[in-house]
GROMACS .gro file of C-alpha atoms in nm:
model
  431
    1MET     CA    1  -0.022  -0.005  -0.003
    2GLY     CA    2   0.135   0.370  -0.064
    3SER     CA    3   0.176   0.606   0.220
    4ASP     CA    4  -0.141   0.702   0.437
    5PRO     CA    5  -0.209   1.074   0.360
    6TYR     CA    6  -0.351   1.163   0.682
    7PRO     CA    7  -0.107   1.200   0.986
    8VAL     CA    8  -0.121   0.860   1.228
    9SER     CA    9   0.028   0.988   1.516
   10VAL     CA   10   0.066   1.308   1.734
   11SER     CA   11   0.441   1.338   1.582
   12SER     CA   12   0.330   1.355   1.267
   13LEU     CA   13   0.119   1.650   1.306
   14HIS     CA   14   0.278   1.981   1.220
   15PHE     CA   15   0.189   2.307   1.313
   16PRO     CA   16   0.322   2.631   1.140
   17SER     CA   17   0.504   2.798   1.404
   18ARG     CA   18   0.484   3.157   1.223
   19GLU     CA   19   0.084   3.083   1.177
   20LEU     CA   20   0.094   2.990   1.573
   21GLN     CA   21   0.260   3.317   1.650
   22SER     CA   22   0.047   3.501   1.432
   23VAL     CA   23  -0.280   3.381   1.583
   24SER     CA   24  -0.114   3.449   1.938
   25GLN     CA   25  -0.040   3.833   1.835
   26THR     CA   26  -0.337   3.909   1.742
   27LEU     CA   27  -0.504   3.748   2.054
   28SER     CA   28  -0.294   4.013   2.252
   29SER     CA   29  -0.353   4.296   2.020
   30LEU     CA   30  -0.745   4.253   2.041
   31ARG     CA   31  -0.678   4.220   2.430
   32ARG     CA   32  -0.404   4.527   2.432
   33SER     CA   33  -0.705   4.725   2.241
   34ALA     CA   34  -0.967   4.645   2.453
   35LEU     CA   35  -0.776   4.753   2.764
   36SER     CA   36  -0.703   5.081   2.612
   37LEU     CA   37  -0.684   5.387   2.776
   38THR     CA   38  -0.985   5.535   2.641
   39ASN     CA   39  -1.170   5.190   2.683
   40ARG     CA   40  -1.105   5.217   3.066
   41LEU     CA   41  -1.166   5.596   3.093
   42ARG     CA   42  -1.567   5.548   2.915
   43SER     CA   43  -1.599   5.258   3.160
   44ILE     CA   44  -1.491   5.485   3.487
   45GLU     CA   45  -1.759   5.736   3.330
   46SER     CA   46  -2.031   5.448   3.278
   47ASP     CA   47  -1.969   5.318   3.588
   48ALA     CA   48  -1.990   5.682   3.735
   49THR     CA   49  -2.324   5.740   3.579
   50PHE     CA   50  -2.449   5.401   3.795
   51ALA     CA   51  -2.281   5.556   4.139
   52GLN     CA   52  -2.489   5.895   4.071
   53GLU     CA   53  -2.823   5.687   3.996
   54VAL     CA   54  -2.783   5.526   4.350
   55SER     CA   55  -2.697   5.839   4.493
   56ASP     CA   56  -3.047   5.971   4.380
   57HIS     CA   57  -3.207   5.665   4.455
   58TYR     CA   58  -3.101   5.675   4.826
   59ASP     CA   59  -3.084   6.081   4.861
   60LEU     CA   60  -2.731   5.985   5.002
   61PRO     CA   61  -2.409   6.136   4.946
   62LEU     CA   62  -2.092   5.930   4.757
   63VAL     CA   63  -1.785   5.866   4.982
   64ALA     CA   64  -1.489   5.668   4.768
   65ASN     CA   65  -1.348   5.396   4.922
   66GLU     CA   66  -0.978   5.461   4.832
   67ARG     CA   67  -0.787   5.410   4.635
   68CYS     CA   68  -1.009   5.306   4.338
   69GLY     CA   69  -1.332   5.482   4.415
   70SER     CA   70  -1.232   5.865   4.354
   71TRP     CA   71  -1.224   5.715   3.978
   72TYR     CA   72  -1.624   5.680   4.016
   73ILE     CA   73  -1.723   6.000   4.155
   74PRO     CA   74  -1.653   6.362   4.013
   75PRO     CA   75  -1.502   6.579   4.264
   76GLU     CA   76  -1.805   6.812   4.271
   77ALA     CA   77  -1.995   6.521   4.412
   78LYS     CA   78  -1.767   6.317   4.610
   79CYS     CA   79  -1.830   6.411   4.972
   80GLY     CA   80  -1.557   6.206   5.158
   81SER     CA   81  -1.315   5.920   5.133
   82ALA     CA   82  -1.292   5.609   5.328
   83TYR     CA   83  -0.998   5.345   5.370
   84PHE     CA   84  -1.130   4.987   5.403
   85LYS     CA   85  -0.949   4.710   5.259
   86SER     CA   86  -1.045   4.417   5.044
   87THR     CA   87  -0.765   4.174   5.231
   88ASP     CA   88  -0.899   4.278   5.604
   89GLY     CA   89  -1.203   4.065   5.441
   90HIS     CA   90  -0.988   3.804   5.269
   91THR     CA   91  -1.100   3.438   5.344
   92GLY     CA   92  -0.962   3.352   5.728
   93GLN     CA   93  -0.777   3.708   5.774
   94TRP     CA   94  -1.081   3.888   5.867
   95ASP     CA   95  -0.965   4.187   6.055
   96PHE     CA   96  -1.072   4.543   6.179
   97SER     CA   97  -0.808   4.754   6.075
   98PHE     CA   98  -0.604   4.986   6.346
   99ARG     CA   99  -0.441   5.190   6.132
  100ARG     CA  100  -0.767   5.255   5.904
  101LEU     CA  101  -1.035   5.342   6.187
  102ASN     CA  102  -1.265   5.500   5.914
  103LEU     CA  103  -1.384   5.726   6.192
  104GLN     CA  104  -1.439   6.018   5.950
  105ILE     CA  105  -1.780   5.814   5.851
  106LEU     CA  106  -1.918   5.902   6.136
  107PRO     CA  107  -2.013   6.287   6.144
  108ILE     CA  108  -2.090   6.217   5.714
  109ALA     CA  109  -2.336   5.955   5.825
  110GLN     CA  110  -2.470   6.142   6.077
  111LYS     CA  111  -2.537   6.463   5.850
  112PHE     CA  112  -2.688   6.313   5.577
  113GLY     CA  113  -2.887   6.022   5.753
  114GLY     CA  114  -2.617   5.756   5.596
  115CYS     CA  115  -2.359   5.769   5.253
  116ILE     CA  116  -2.312   5.551   5.000
  117ILE     CA  117  -1.975   5.371   4.980
  118VAL     CA  118  -1.827   5.334   4.619
  119ASP     CA  119  -1.564   5.089   4.549
  120SER     CA  120  -1.520   4.858   4.217
  121THR     CA  121  -1.388   4.492   4.184
  122ARG     CA  122  -1.153   4.277   3.907
  123ARG     CA  123  -1.361   4.106   3.647
  124GLY     CA  124  -1.572   3.809   3.725
  125LYS     CA  125  -1.655   3.944   4.102
  126LEU     CA  126  -2.016   4.080   4.190
  127MET     CA  127  -1.853   4.292   4.502
  128PRO     CA  128  -1.497   4.358   4.645
  129ASP     CA  129  -1.415   4.200   4.960
  130ALA     CA  130  -1.412   4.547   5.094
  131LEU     CA  131  -1.787   4.562   5.034
  132SER     CA  132  -1.873   4.188   5.149
  133LYS     CA  133  -1.665   4.190   5.433
  134THR     CA  134  -1.445   4.436   5.550
  135VAL     CA  135  -1.738   4.722   5.635
  136PRO     CA  136  -2.008   4.448   5.809
  137ILE     CA  137  -1.720   4.350   6.021
  138TRP     CA  138  -1.615   4.731   6.087
  139SER     CA  139  -1.997   4.869   6.149
  140ALA     CA  140  -2.079   4.568   6.371
  141VAL     CA  141  -1.809   4.673   6.561
  142ILE     CA  142  -1.881   5.044   6.566
  143ASN     CA  143  -2.251   4.939   6.689
  144ARG     CA  144  -2.144   4.746   6.964
  145ALA     CA  145  -1.877   4.960   7.064
  146LEU     CA  146  -2.125   5.292   7.083
  147PHE     CA  147  -2.445   5.160   7.125
  148PRO     CA  148  -2.426   4.869   7.346
  149SER     CA  149  -2.834   4.851   7.426
  150ASP     CA  150  -2.922   4.864   7.048
  151THR     CA  151  -2.896   4.475   7.016
  152ALA     CA  152  -3.090   4.483   6.713
  153TYR     CA  153  -2.807   4.615   6.490
  154HIS     CA  154  -2.555   4.407   6.675
  155PRO     CA  155  -2.523   4.100   6.423
  156VAL     CA  156  -2.236   4.135   6.114
  157GLN     CA  157  -2.455   4.249   5.851
  158PHE     CA  158  -2.377   4.015   5.551
  159PRO     CA  159  -2.512   4.059   5.187
  160PRO     CA  160  -2.801   3.812   5.095
  161ASN     CA  161  -2.703   3.440   4.972
  162PHE     CA  162  -2.334   3.583   4.912
  163LEU     CA  163  -2.112   3.385   5.195
  164GLY     CA  164  -2.141   3.068   5.323
  165GLU     CA  165  -2.247   2.989   5.688
  166SER     CA  166  -1.928   2.894   5.808
  167GLU     CA  167  -1.737   3.201   5.690
  168GLU     CA  168  -2.001   3.419   5.824
  169SER     CA  169  -2.001   3.207   6.153
  170GLN     CA  170  -1.612   3.266   6.188
  171ILE     CA  171  -1.636   3.618   6.119
  172GLU     CA  172  -1.892   3.674   6.371
  173LYS     CA  173  -1.667   3.487   6.658
  174ARG     CA  174  -1.423   3.746   6.630
  175ILE     CA  175  -1.594   4.064   6.681
  176ASP     CA  176  -1.615   4.042   7.056
  177GLY     CA  177  -1.195   4.045   6.980
  178PHE     CA  178  -1.227   4.358   6.754
  179ILE     CA  179  -1.416   4.518   7.033
  180LYS     CA  180  -1.222   4.497   7.336
  181SER     CA  181  -0.901   4.582   7.086
  182LEU     CA  182  -1.139   4.896   6.991
  183LYS     CA  183  -1.169   5.003   7.370
  184ASP     CA  184  -0.789   4.925   7.491
  185LEU     CA  185  -0.695   5.230   7.199
  186LYS     CA  186  -0.895   5.456   7.511
  187LEU     CA  187  -1.084   5.714   7.232
  188ASP     CA  188  -1.348   5.850   7.372
  189LEU     CA  189  -1.650   5.698   7.291
  190ASP     CA  190  -1.882   5.917   7.398
  191HIS     CA  191  -1.761   6.159   7.201
  192LEU     CA  192  -1.759   5.905   6.865
  193ARG     CA  193  -2.155   5.833   6.980
  194GLN     CA  194  -2.248   6.180   6.942
  195GLN     CA  195  -2.056   6.211   6.628
  196LEU     CA  196  -2.241   5.929   6.486
  197GLY     CA  197  -2.597   5.972   6.656
  198LYS     CA  198  -2.762   5.635   6.540
  199PRO     CA  199  -2.649   5.286   6.477
  200ILE     CA  200  -2.543   5.150   6.109
  201ARG     CA  201  -2.740   4.929   5.877
  202ILE     CA  202  -2.626   4.838   5.589
  203ALA     CA  203  -2.757   4.815   5.217
  204TRP     CA  204  -2.615   4.675   4.905
  205ALA     CA  205  -2.603   4.811   4.536
  206ASN     CA  206  -2.446   4.669   4.245
  207ARG     CA  207  -2.539   4.641   3.834
  208SER     CA  208  -2.771   4.289   3.947
  209TYR     CA  209  -2.990   4.473   4.220
  210PHE     CA  210  -3.044   4.712   4.429
  211HIS     CA  211  -3.135   4.624   4.825
  212PRO     CA  212  -3.484   4.622   4.931
  213THR     CA  213  -3.648   4.966   4.882
  214ASP     CA  214  -3.770   4.996   5.226
  215LEU     CA  215  -3.444   5.061   5.352
  216TYR     CA  216  -3.405   5.419   5.326
  217LYS     CA  217  -3.262   5.650   5.577
  218GLY     CA  218  -3.458   5.614   5.896
  219ASP     CA  219  -3.535   5.763   6.242
  220GLU     CA  220  -3.354   5.432   6.430
  221TYR     CA  221  -3.029   5.386   6.180
  222ASN     CA  222  -2.798   5.540   5.961
  223LEU     CA  223  -2.802   5.386   5.630
  224LEU     CA  224  -2.467   5.310   5.456
  225VAL     CA  225  -2.518   5.156   5.114
  226LEU     CA  226  -2.211   4.976   4.954
  227CYS     CA  227  -2.207   5.054   4.599
  228SER     CA  228  -1.970   4.790   4.390
  229ALA     CA  229  -1.974   5.042   4.100
  230SER     CA  230  -1.882   4.810   3.771
  231LYS     CA  231  -2.093   4.550   3.607
  232ARG     CA  232  -1.981   4.244   3.646
  233VAL     CA  233  -1.756   4.089   3.348
  234HIS     CA  234  -1.751   3.694   3.343
  235GLY     CA  235  -1.570   3.626   2.970
  236ALA     CA  236  -1.288   3.884   2.836
  237GLU     CA  237  -1.283   4.293   2.781
  238ILE     CA  238  -1.318   4.197   2.384
  239SER     CA  239  -1.676   4.015   2.483
  240GLU     CA  240  -1.825   4.341   2.613
  241GLY     CA  241  -1.724   4.578   2.333
  242GLY     CA  242  -1.424   4.752   2.527
  243TYR     CA  243  -1.586   4.761   2.857
  244ILE     CA  244  -1.334   4.707   3.131
  245GLN     CA  245  -1.440   4.593   3.504
  246GLY     CA  246  -1.327   4.802   3.767
  247ALA     CA  247  -1.125   5.022   3.498
  248GLY     CA  248  -1.014   5.234   3.802
  249ASP     CA  249  -0.830   4.963   3.974
  250ASP     CA  250  -0.444   4.977   4.021
  251SER     CA  251  -0.420   5.318   3.818
  252GLU     CA  252  -0.055   5.347   3.901
  253SER     CA  253   0.005   5.075   3.586
  254TRP     CA  254  -0.211   5.247   3.334
  255ALA     CA  255  -0.264   5.611   3.428
  256TYR     CA  256   0.036   5.793   3.348
  257GLY     CA  257   0.028   6.040   3.638
  258LEU     CA  258  -0.326   6.135   3.609
  259THR     CA  259  -0.545   6.153   3.921
  260PRO     CA  260  -0.930   6.107   3.933
  261PRO     CA  261  -0.963   6.514   3.966
  262VAL     CA  262  -0.733   6.576   3.647
  263PHE     CA  263  -0.940   6.321   3.503
  264TRP     CA  264  -1.277   6.455   3.514
  265ALA     CA  265  -1.178   6.875   3.496
  266ASN     CA  266  -1.028   6.743   3.140
  267LYS     CA  267  -1.259   6.488   3.048
  268SER     CA  268  -1.366   6.669   2.698
  269THR     CA  269  -1.058   6.714   2.618
  270ILE     CA  270  -0.895   6.317   2.689
  271PHE     CA  271  -1.179   6.216   2.516
  272GLN     CA  272  -1.065   6.411   2.171
  273THR     CA  273  -0.744   6.300   2.206
  274ALA     CA  274  -0.604   6.040   1.984
  275GLU     CA  275  -0.527   5.700   2.170
  276GLU     CA  276  -0.131   5.689   2.120
  277ASP     CA  277  -0.131   6.069   2.241
  278LEU     CA  278  -0.289   6.046   2.550
  279PRO     CA  279  -0.016   5.901   2.755
  280GLN     CA  280   0.190   6.258   2.701
  281LEU     CA  281  -0.126   6.451   2.731
  282PHE     CA  282  -0.196   6.244   3.083
  283GLU     CA  283   0.176   6.328   3.203
  284GLU     CA  284   0.123   6.683   3.093
  285LEU     CA  285  -0.182   6.735   3.247
  286ALA     CA  286  -0.076   6.583   3.593
  287LYS     CA  287   0.247   6.791   3.596
  288GLU     CA  288  -0.005   7.111   3.549
  289GLN     CA  289  -0.167   7.038   3.835
  290SER     CA  290   0.082   6.975   4.084
  291GLN     CA  291   0.228   7.286   3.971
  292GLN     CA  292  -0.119   7.419   4.045
  293GLU     CA  293  -0.155   7.315   4.399
  294SER     CA  294  -0.247   7.507   4.687
  295VAL     CA  295  -0.037   7.600   4.932
  296HIS     CA  296   0.079   7.311   5.189
  297GLN     CA  297  -0.216   7.271   5.443
  298ALA     CA  298  -0.103   7.019   5.740
  299THR     CA  299  -0.312   6.814   6.019
  300LEU     CA  300  -0.339   6.898   6.356
  301VAL     CA  301  -0.285   6.534   6.573
  302THR     CA  302  -0.534   6.588   6.881
  303PRO     CA  303  -0.553   6.586   7.136
  304THR     CA  304  -0.232   6.758   7.093
  305GLN     CA  305  -0.236   7.111   7.043
  306ASN     CA  306   0.076   7.199   6.852
  307LEU     CA  307   0.158   6.903   6.651
  308TYR     CA  308   0.108   6.862   6.267
  309ILE     CA  309   0.198   6.627   6.009
  310GLY     CA  310   0.135   6.681   5.654
  311PRO     CA  311   0.354   6.597   5.270
  312SER     CA  312   0.664   6.746   5.222
  313ASP     CA  313   0.604   6.980   4.879
  314GLY     CA  314   0.889   7.190   4.842
  315ARG     CA  315   0.709   7.494   5.055
  316THR     CA  316   0.655   7.326   5.358
  317ASN     CA  317   0.681   7.615   5.605
  318GLU     CA  318   0.703   7.947   5.345
  319SER     CA  319   0.430   8.115   5.518
  320GLY     CA  320   0.593   8.026   5.890
  321LEU     CA  321   0.339   7.911   6.024
  322TYR     CA  322   0.500   7.641   6.228
  323ASP     CA  323   0.778   7.710   6.443
  324LEU     CA  324   0.970   7.402   6.418
  325VAL     CA  325   0.979   7.138   6.144
  326ILE     CA  326   1.147   6.789   6.078
  327ASP     CA  327   1.125   6.681   5.699
  328CYS     CA  328   1.184   6.308   5.700
  329ASN     CA  329   1.325   6.304   5.316
  330ALA     CA  330   1.546   6.552   5.454
  331PRO     CA  331   1.920   6.450   5.310
  332ALA     CA  332   2.061   6.527   5.705
  333ASP     CA  333   2.040   6.218   5.908
  334ALA     CA  334   1.722   6.206   6.080
  335SER     CA  335   1.779   5.947   6.342
  336GLU     CA  336   1.529   5.881   6.633
  337ASP     CA  337   1.762   5.930   6.885
  338LYS     CA  338   1.840   6.267   6.740
  339VAL     CA  339   1.460   6.375   6.681
  340GLN     CA  340   1.427   6.290   7.042
  341ALA     CA  341   1.736   6.527   7.144
  342PHE     CA  342   1.575   6.782   6.912
  343ILE     CA  343   1.237   6.765   7.052
  344SER     CA  344   1.404   6.757   7.447
  345SER     CA  345   1.581   7.080   7.360
  346GLN     CA  346   1.295   7.270   7.168
  347LEU     CA  347   1.007   7.216   7.347
  348THR     CA  348   1.132   7.171   7.661
  349PRO     CA  349   1.168   7.531   7.742
  350ASP     CA  350   0.865   7.613   7.553
  351PRO     CA  351   0.604   7.318   7.516
  352SER     CA  352   0.341   7.569   7.347
  353ARG     CA  353   0.574   7.586   6.979
  354SER     CA  354   0.409   7.425   6.707
  355LEU     CA  355   0.640   7.148   6.539
  356LEU     CA  356   0.483   7.020   6.191
  357VAL     CA  357   0.681   6.652   6.044
  358THR     CA  358   0.647   6.568   5.704
  359CYS     CA  359   0.738   6.335   5.472
  360GLU     CA  360   0.674   6.301   5.076
  361SER     CA  361   0.341   6.135   5.099
  362GLY     CA  362   0.254   6.266   5.450
  363LYS     CA  363   0.137   5.938   5.549
  364ASP     CA  364   0.428   5.717   5.595
  365LEU     CA  365   0.754   5.822   5.741
  366SER     CA  366   0.594   6.149   5.873
  367ALA     CA  367   0.373   5.891   6.076
  368GLY     CA  368   0.678   5.703   6.227
  369VAL     CA  369   0.815   6.000   6.347
  370LEU     CA  370   0.545   6.158   6.489
  371LEU     CA  371   0.442   5.817   6.666
  372THR     CA  372   0.751   5.826   6.809
  373ILE     CA  373   0.730   6.173   6.956
  374LEU     CA  374   0.384   6.131   7.101
  375CYS     CA  375   0.531   5.816   7.301
  376SER     CA  376   0.855   5.952   7.401
  377PHE     CA  377   0.669   6.311   7.486
  378TYR     CA  378   0.343   6.354   7.521
  379ASP     CA  379   0.097   6.250   7.794
  380ASP     CA  380  -0.277   6.093   7.794
  381THR     CA  381  -0.381   6.423   7.736
  382GLY     CA  382  -0.186   6.532   7.471
  383ALA     CA  383   0.003   6.767   7.723
  384PHE     CA  384   0.377   6.761   7.657
  385ALA     CA  385   0.544   6.630   7.961
  386SER     CA  386   0.943   6.663   7.938
  387SER     CA  387   0.997   6.381   8.189
  388GLY     CA  388   0.931   6.147   7.925
  389GLN     CA  389   0.701   5.820   7.974
  390PRO     CA  390   0.717   5.586   8.266
  391ARG     CA  391   0.622   5.300   8.049
  392ILE     CA  392   0.610   5.204   7.698
  393SER     CA  393   0.438   4.879   7.555
  394LYS     CA  394   0.296   4.784   7.247
  395GLN     CA  395  -0.051   4.876   7.325
  396PHE     CA  396   0.071   5.204   7.444
  397ILE     CA  397   0.233   5.283   7.069
  398ARG     CA  398  -0.106   5.133   6.913
  399GLN     CA  399  -0.304   5.396   7.151
  400ARG     CA  400  -0.083   5.713   7.027
  401LEU     CA  401  -0.113   5.602   6.670
  402ALA     CA  402  -0.466   5.594   6.722
  403TRP     CA  403  -0.453   5.966   6.748
  404ILE     CA  404  -0.223   6.017   6.413
  405VAL     CA  405  -0.516   5.794   6.232
  406SER     CA  406  -0.799   5.960   6.413
  407SER     CA  407  -0.710   6.298   6.298
  408LYS     CA  408  -0.540   6.248   5.959
  409HIS     CA  409  -0.757   5.967   5.813
  410ASP     CA  410  -0.509   5.862   5.511
  411VAL     CA  411  -0.258   5.763   5.715
  412ASN     CA  412  -0.102   5.477   5.633
  413PRO     CA  413   0.217   5.380   5.794
  414SER     CA  414   0.399   5.065   5.615
  415ARG     CA  415   0.453   4.726   5.869
  416THR     CA  416   0.846   4.765   5.828
  417THR     CA  417   0.807   5.194   5.975
  418LEU     CA  418   0.594   5.030   6.263
  419GLN     CA  419   0.837   4.769   6.321
  420SER     CA  420   1.147   5.018   6.354
  421VAL     CA  421   0.931   5.235   6.585
  422ASN     CA  422   0.825   4.946   6.797
  423ALA     CA  423   1.220   4.811   6.810
  424PHE     CA  424   1.313   5.176   6.908
  425LEU     CA  425   1.099   5.274   7.186
  426MET     CA  426   1.064   4.915   7.343
  427GLN     CA  427   1.478   4.852   7.362
  428ARG     CA  428   1.575   5.201   7.556
  429PRO     CA  429   1.703   5.094   7.883
  430ASP     CA  430   1.490   5.391   8.030
  431TYR     CA  431   1.159   5.202   7.963
   0.00000   0.00000   0.00000
């Protein structure tokens, strides 16, 4: 018989590598096109429209869950920011963050009867863990700590038919421990209760459904509506005509310095610009915004009357508002020992002198230095104590950190910074 014209084994099959490469390159090109900057920003615009619809439906203001939430809210419609981390809702890692207390939500909720917290999530998920678990955990802790007699609001309020019973039960078991840790911070709970006014009730809103419409602002509670702004996408972006779920996520990797306020202020220009010219435009707009930013403003850390924290912007003390400045990004050696010697020499003669501590972000190194100063020199009332503290423990450090976080809500010292502070304060022989 003649040779068989058809292959009879895998080794007989021949795939032209050039054709395979061509298919792969085509698919990659299509995916890059679907994830274009224009598609991202059009998707953000669409999601922002939905967030505004939720706001109108409930007659409540919009609060961005940073970092990505601000993309979905035009600046003029943004009432505030929250910092609920999805990682605090990850399975087995459920937590109440003491670096992200989010107490700034309380007066907003009291003033308006609640608010809409806006976030988004990646492709395939209905809502981020921050909205399905982190905020419910936070709300349960706040309700139990501030309103112990309002037991109807004590259980964790989970999204309906979303989590398994086992996970819900495990989360519930951790709440009492979180409450104890919150109380150990020795914050003024009576003041916080007055700021909030009423317990928190939660509802959810996403593209699939709004929570039952009988849940509106009420006399008995403040309503937090947790809004997942993006439409759920099950397949690839190509199948959605260019719509990108969670388009505002991870903006550092795609935005070329563009920020939400700059996007919303220049939206028309951006959408009239060719795709290939957008990176350069974004960089130019970001640079212009940086040059136009207002004079540096710092935040007073209460209950002290003279300690401030903020970002370093090259104009830190041009106005002479502060008597003393510590710039953590300055080239000079600013070790903990030298900082303590500086504070002792400058504030002991006159404790009323104002002190500003800055770093590049105003959120990390400056918070660590300020935490060292608070632990070393300030008593429980926020007054300067030149004789220092008699005893410093991890719990004491956490209490002082709560002062900083409660005063400047976007402060987020890294684990490395906090470990350095702990190691320095707790190894000193006089403590």
